[in-house]
Short mmCIF file of C-alpha atoms (C1' of nucleotides) in Angstrom, two decimals:
data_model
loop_
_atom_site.label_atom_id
_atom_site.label_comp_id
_atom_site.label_asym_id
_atom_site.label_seq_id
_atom_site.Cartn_x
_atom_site.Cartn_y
_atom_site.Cartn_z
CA UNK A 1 -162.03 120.06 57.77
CA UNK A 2 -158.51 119.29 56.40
CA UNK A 3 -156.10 117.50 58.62
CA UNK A 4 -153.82 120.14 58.28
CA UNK A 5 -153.30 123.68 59.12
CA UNK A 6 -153.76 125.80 55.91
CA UNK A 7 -153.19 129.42 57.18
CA UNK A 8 -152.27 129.60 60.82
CA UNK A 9 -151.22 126.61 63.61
CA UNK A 10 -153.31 126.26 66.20
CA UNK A 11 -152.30 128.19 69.35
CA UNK A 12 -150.52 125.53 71.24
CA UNK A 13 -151.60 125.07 74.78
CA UNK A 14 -148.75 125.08 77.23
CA UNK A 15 -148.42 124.03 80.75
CA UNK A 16 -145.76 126.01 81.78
CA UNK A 17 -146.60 129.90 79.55
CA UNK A 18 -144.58 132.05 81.64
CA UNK A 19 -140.83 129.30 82.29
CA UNK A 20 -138.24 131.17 81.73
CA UNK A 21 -134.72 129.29 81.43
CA UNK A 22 -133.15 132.46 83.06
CA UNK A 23 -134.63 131.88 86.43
CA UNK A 24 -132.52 128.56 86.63
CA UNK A 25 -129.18 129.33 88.93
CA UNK A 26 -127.68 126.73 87.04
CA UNK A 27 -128.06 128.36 83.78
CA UNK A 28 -126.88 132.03 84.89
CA UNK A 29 -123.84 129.88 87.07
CA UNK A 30 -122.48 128.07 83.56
CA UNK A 31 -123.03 131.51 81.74
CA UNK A 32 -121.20 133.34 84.55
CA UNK A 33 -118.49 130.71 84.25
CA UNK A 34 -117.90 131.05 80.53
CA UNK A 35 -117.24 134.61 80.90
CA UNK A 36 -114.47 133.88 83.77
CA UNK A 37 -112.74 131.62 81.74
CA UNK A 38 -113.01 133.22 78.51
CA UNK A 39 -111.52 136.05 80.08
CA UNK A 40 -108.76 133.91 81.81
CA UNK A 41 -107.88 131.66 78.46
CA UNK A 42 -107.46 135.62 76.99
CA UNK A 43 -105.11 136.36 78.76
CA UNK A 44 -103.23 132.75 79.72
CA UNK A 45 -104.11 131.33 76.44
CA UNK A 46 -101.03 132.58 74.65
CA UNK A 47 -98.86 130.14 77.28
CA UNK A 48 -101.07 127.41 76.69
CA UNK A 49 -102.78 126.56 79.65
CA UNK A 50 -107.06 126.48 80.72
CA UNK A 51 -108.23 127.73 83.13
CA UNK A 52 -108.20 123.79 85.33
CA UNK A 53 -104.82 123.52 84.68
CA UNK A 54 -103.88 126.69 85.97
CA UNK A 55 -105.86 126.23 88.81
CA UNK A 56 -103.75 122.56 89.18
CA UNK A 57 -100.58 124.58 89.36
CA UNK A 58 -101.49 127.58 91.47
CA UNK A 59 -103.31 124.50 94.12
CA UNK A 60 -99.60 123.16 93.92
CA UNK A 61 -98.01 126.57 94.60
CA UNK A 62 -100.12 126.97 97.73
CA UNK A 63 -99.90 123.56 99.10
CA UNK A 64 -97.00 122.77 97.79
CA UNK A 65 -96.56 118.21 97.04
CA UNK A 66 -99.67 116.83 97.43
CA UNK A 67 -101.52 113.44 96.12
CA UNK A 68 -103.19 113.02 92.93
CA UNK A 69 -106.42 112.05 94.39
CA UNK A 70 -105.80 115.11 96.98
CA UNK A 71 -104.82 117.86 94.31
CA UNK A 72 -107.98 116.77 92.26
CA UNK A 73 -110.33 116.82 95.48
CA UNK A 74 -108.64 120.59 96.25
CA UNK A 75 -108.97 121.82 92.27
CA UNK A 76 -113.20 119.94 92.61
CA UNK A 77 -111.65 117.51 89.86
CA UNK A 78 -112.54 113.78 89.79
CA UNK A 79 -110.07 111.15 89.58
CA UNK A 80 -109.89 110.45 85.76
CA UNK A 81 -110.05 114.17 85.55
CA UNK A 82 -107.22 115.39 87.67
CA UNK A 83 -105.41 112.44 85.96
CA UNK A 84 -105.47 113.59 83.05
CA UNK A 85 -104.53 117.32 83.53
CA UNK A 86 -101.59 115.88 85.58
CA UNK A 87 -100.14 113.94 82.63
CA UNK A 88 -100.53 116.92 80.08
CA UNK A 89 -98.35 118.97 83.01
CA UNK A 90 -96.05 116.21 83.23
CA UNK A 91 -95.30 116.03 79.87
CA UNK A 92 -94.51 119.83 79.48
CA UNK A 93 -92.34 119.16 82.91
CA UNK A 94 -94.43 121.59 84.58
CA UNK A 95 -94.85 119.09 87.37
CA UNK A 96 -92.96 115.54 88.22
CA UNK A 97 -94.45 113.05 90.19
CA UNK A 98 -92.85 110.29 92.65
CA UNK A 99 -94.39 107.29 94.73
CA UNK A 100 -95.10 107.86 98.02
CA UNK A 101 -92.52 106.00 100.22
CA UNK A 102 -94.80 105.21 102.61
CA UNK A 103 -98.16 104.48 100.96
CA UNK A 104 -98.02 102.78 97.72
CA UNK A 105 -100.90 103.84 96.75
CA UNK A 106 -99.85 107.30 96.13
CA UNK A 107 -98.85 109.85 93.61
CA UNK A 108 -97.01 112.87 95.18
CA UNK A 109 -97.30 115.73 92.32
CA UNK A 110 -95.30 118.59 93.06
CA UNK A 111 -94.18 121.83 90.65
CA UNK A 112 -90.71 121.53 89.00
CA UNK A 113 -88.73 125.19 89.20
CA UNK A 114 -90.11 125.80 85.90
CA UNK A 115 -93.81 125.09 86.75
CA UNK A 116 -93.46 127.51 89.99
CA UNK A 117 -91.57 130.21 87.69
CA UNK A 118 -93.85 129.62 85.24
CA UNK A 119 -97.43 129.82 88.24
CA UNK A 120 -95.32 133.27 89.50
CA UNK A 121 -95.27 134.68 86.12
CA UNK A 122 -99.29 133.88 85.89
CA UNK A 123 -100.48 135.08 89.59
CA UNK A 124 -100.34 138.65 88.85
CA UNK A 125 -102.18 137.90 85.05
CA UNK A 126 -104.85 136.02 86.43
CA UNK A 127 -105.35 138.46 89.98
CA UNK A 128 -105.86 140.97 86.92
CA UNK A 129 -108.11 138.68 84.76
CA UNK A 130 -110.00 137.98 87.95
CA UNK A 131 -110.44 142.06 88.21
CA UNK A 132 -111.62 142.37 84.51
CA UNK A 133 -114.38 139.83 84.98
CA UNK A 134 -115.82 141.49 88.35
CA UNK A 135 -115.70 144.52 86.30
CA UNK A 136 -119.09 145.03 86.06
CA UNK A 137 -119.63 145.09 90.23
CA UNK A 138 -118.97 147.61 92.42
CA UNK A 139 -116.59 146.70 95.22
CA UNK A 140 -119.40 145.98 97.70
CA UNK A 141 -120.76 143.48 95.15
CA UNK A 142 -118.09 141.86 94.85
CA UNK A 143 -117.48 140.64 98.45
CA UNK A 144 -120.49 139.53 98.72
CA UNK A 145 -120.70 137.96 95.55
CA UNK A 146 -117.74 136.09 97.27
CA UNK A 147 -119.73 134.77 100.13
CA UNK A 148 -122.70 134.01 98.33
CA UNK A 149 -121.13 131.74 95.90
CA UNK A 150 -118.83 130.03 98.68
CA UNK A 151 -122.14 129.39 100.26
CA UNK A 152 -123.47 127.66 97.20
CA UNK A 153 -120.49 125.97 96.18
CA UNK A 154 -120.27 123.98 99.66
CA UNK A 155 -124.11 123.22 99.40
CA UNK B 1 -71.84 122.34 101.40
CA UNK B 2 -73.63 119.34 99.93
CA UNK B 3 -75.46 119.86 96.78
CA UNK B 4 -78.57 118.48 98.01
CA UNK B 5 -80.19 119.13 101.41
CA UNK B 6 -79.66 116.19 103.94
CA UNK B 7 -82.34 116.38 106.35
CA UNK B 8 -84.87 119.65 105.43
CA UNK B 9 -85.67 121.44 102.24
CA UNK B 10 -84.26 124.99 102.01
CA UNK B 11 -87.34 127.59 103.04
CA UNK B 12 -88.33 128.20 99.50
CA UNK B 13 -88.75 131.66 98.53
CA UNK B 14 -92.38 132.04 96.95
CA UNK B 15 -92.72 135.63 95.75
CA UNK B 16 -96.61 135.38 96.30
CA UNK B 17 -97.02 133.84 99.48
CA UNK B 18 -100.67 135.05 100.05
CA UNK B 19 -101.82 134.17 96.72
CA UNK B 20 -105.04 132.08 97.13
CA UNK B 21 -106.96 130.10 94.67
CA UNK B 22 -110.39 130.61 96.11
CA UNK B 23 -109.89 134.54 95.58
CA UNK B 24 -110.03 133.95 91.81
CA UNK B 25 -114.37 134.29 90.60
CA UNK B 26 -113.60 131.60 88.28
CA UNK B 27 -112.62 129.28 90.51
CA UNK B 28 -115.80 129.55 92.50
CA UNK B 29 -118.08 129.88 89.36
CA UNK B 30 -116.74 126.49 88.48
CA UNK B 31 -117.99 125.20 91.95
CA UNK B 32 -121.15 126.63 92.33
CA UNK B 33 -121.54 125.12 88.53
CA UNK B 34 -120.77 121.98 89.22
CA UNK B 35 -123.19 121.65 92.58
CA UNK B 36 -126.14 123.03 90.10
CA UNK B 37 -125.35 121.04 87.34
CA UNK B 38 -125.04 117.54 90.05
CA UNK B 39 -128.23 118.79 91.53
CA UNK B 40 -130.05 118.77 88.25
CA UNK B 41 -128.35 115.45 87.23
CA UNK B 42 -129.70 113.92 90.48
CA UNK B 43 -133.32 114.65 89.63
CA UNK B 44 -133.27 114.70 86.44
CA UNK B 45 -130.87 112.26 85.09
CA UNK B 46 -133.10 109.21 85.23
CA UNK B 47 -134.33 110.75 82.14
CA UNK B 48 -130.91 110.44 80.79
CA UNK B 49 -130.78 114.09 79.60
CA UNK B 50 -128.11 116.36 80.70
CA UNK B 51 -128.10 120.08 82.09
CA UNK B 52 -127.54 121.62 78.87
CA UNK B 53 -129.57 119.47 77.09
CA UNK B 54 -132.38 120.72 79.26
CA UNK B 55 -131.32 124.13 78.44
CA UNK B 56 -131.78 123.24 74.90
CA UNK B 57 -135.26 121.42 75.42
CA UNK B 58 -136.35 124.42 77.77
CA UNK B 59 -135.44 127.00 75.37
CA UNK B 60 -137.33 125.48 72.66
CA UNK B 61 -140.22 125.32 74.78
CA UNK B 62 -139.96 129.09 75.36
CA UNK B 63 -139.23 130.53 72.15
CA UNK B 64 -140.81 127.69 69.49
CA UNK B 65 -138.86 126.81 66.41
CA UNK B 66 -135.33 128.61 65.83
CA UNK B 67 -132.66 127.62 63.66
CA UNK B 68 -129.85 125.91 65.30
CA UNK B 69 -127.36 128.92 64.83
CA UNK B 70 -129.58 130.99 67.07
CA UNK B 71 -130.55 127.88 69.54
CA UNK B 72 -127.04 127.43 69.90
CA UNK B 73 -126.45 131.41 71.05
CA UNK B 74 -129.86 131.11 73.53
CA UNK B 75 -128.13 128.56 75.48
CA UNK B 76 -124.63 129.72 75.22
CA UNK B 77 -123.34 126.93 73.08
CA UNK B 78 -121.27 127.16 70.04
CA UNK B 79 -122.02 126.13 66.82
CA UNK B 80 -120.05 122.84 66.92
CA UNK B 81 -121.71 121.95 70.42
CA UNK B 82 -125.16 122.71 69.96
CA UNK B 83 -125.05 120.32 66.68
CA UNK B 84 -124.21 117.44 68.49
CA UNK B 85 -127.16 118.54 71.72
CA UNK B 86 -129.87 118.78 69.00
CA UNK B 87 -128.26 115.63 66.50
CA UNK B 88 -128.69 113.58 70.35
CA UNK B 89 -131.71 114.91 70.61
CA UNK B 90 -133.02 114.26 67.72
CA UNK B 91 -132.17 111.28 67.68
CA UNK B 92 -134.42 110.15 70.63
CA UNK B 93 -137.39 111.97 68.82
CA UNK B 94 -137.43 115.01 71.40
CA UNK B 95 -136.46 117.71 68.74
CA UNK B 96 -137.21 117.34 64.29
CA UNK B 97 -135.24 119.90 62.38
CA UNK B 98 -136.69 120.87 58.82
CA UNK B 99 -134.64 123.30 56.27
CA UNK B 100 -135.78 126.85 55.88
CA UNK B 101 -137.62 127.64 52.94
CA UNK B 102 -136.58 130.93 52.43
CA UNK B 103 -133.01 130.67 53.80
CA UNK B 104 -131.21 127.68 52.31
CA UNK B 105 -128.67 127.96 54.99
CA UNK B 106 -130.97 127.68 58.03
CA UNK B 107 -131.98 124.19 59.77
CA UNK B 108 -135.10 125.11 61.61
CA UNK B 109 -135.40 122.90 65.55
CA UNK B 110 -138.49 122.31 66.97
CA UNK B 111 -139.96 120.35 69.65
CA UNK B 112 -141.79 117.06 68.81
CA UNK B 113 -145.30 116.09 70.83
CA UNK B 114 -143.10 114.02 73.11
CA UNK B 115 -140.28 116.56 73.78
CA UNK B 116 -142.63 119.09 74.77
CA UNK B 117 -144.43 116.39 77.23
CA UNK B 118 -141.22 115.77 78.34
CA UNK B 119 -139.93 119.24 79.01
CA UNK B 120 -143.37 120.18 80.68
CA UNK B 121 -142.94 117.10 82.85
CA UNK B 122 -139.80 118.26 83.65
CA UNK B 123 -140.10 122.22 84.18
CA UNK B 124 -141.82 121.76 87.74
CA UNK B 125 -138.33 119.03 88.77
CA UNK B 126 -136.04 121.70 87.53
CA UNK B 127 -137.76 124.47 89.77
CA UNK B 128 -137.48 122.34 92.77
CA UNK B 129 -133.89 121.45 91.93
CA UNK B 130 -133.26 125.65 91.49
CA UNK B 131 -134.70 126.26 95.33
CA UNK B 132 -132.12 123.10 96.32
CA UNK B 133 -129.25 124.84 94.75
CA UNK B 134 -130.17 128.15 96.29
CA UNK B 135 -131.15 126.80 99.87
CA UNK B 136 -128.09 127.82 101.29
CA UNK B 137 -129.58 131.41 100.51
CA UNK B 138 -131.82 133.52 102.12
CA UNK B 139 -134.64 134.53 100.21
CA UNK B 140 -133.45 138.73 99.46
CA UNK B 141 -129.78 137.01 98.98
CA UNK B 142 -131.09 134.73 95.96
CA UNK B 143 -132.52 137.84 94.14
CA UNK B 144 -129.52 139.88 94.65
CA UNK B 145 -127.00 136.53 93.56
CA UNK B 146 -129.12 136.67 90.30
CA UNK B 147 -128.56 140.14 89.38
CA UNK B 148 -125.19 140.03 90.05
CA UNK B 149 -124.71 136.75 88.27
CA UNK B 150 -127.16 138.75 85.23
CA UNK B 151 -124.09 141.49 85.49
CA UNK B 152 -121.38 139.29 85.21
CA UNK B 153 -122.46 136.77 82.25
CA UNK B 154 -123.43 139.51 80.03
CA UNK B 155 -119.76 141.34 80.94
"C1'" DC C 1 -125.82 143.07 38.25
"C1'" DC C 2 -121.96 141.26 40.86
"C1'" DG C 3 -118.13 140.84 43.60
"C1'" DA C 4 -116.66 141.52 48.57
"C1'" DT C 5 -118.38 140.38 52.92
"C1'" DA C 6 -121.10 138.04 56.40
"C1'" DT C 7 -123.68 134.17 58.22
"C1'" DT C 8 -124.78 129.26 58.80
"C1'" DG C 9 -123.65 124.71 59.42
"C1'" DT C 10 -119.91 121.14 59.20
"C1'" DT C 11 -115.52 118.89 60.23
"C1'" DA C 12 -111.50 118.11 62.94
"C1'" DT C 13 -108.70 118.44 67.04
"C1'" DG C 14 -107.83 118.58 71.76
"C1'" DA C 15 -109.24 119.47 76.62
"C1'" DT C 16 -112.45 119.02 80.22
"C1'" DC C 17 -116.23 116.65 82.71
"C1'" DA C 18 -118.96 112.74 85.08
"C1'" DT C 19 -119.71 107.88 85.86
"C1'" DA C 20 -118.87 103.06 86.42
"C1'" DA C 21 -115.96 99.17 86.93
"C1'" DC C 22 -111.56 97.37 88.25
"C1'" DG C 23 -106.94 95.93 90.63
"C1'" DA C 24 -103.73 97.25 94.18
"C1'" DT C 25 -102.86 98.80 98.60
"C1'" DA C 26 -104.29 100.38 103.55
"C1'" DT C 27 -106.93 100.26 107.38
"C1'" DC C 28 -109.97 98.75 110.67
"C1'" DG C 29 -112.38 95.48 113.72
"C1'" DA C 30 -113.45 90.94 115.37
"C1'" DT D 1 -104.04 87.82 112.62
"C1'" DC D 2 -107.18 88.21 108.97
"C1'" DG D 3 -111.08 89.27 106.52
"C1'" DA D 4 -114.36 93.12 105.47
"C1'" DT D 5 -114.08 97.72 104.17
"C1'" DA D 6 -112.10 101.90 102.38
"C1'" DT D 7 -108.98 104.54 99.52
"C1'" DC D 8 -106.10 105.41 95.39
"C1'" DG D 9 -105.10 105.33 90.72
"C1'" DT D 10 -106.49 103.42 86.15
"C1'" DT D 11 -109.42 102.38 82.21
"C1'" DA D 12 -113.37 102.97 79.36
"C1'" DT D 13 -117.38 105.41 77.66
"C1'" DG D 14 -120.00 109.24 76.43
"C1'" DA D 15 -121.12 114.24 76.73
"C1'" DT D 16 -119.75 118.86 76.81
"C1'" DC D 17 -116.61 122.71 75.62
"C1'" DA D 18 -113.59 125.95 72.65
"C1'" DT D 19 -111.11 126.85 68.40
"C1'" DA D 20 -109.85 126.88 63.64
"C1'" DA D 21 -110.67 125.92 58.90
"C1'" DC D 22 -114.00 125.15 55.36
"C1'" DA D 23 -118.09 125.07 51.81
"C1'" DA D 24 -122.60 126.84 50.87
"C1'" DT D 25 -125.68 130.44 50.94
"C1'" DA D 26 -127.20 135.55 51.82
"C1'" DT D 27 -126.54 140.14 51.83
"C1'" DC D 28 -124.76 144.40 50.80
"C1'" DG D 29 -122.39 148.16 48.13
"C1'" DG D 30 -120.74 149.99 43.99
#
DNA sequence: CCGATATTGTTATGATCATAACGATATCGA
DNA sequence: TCGATATCGTTATGATCATAACAATATCGG
């Protein structure tokens, strides 16, 4: 008997035969995601922004100054993360920053009147982008879409 | 009039006032992502492999050898990402690549022994971490967030 | 056959992302 | 008051991610 197969492999005995990778939330979520923001850097993309950092600046519209560590807990971005985002903003004087008087420990970022001309300009782009991706749901879908993935997102 | 306020800020004018981040899909997507993705981490990360190099693992599992162009589309990854997955992978000895003999261009991925008893050790921790993820959801709410999450990934 | 076209994998660049470790500042309780 | 504890921002490391440009190989049409 040779060592190795000469014609066909031997059928390979699996554990798991019927797995599928498509039953895995996780997988469908990231897929789901790269669609969004595919559809959102299509449309955004030509002012060059992603789809974080126009979430940073639309947080900041909203809320209006806030703390680093509090706009990157409000856009789900860790410290290092938000950090970073805030300097690339910074340096296209999108936002400005400024100590907090009375707690030294923090960064108040808030939008220059470019940044929240520039977020104003966006809203109605990415309300339309947001449209385009729920595309394929009818309108009942989509609000409960809505709830479902709130639900998830909070755990 | 002074030219800068004294003691409050002018009301500022915000021509979208009701504009909320959480209405955006995206911006959800991203959440819900990121609570999968740290669930699977949790479990799984003692085995220092990451969610999508699961995916990658997984999908090898399923399928058998493919070449690392169409790997790369069965787990949503571009070319330039799913090189470096399988070049980490195969660096630990989960994954061996061999050239195609009939297409010169093709690097064929498969599973070693031990990355397919790792990814059948694994398969039964990633199902548990799924029902985590979803617990939030009742059980006819999981099917329907799966079809709708089907809908919107494929566009 | 053979040149235009398409596909595959690589390289480079820049932007997220998560984690751990660290100093500086605040806060809380004994 | 003062020391333990908590919070904030920074730094470093490593792993995705997307995009563009490129060489090598296949494929297709004339």
């Amino acid at each position: 008997m040779p060592r190795t197969s000469t014609k066909a492999e031997a059928p390979v005995r699996r554990l798991a035969p019927d797995y599928r990778l498509e039953d895995q939330v996780g997988f469908l979520l990231r897929k789901a995601y790269q669609r969004a923001s595919s559809n959102l850097v299509e449309r955004i993309g030509s002012y060059d922004l992603t789809a974080p950092q126009y979430a940073t600046l639309a947080r900041l519209y909203e809320r209006g100054a806030l703390s680093q560590n509090l706009l990157g807990r409000l856009v789900a971005m860790e410290p290092a993360n938000i950090r970073d985002v805030v300097l690339r903003l910074k340096k296209r004087r999108l936002v400005a920053t400024r100590r907090d008087p009375t707690d030294k420990r923090l960064i108040l970022i808030d939008l220059t009147a470019a940044g929240t001309a520039l977020v104003e300009q966006l809203i109605p782009i990415e309300t339309e982008c947001t449209a385009t991706t729920l595309a394929p749901l009818k309108a009942d879908e989509r609000g409960l879409l809505y709830e479902l993935l709130s639900r998830l997102a909070e755990g």
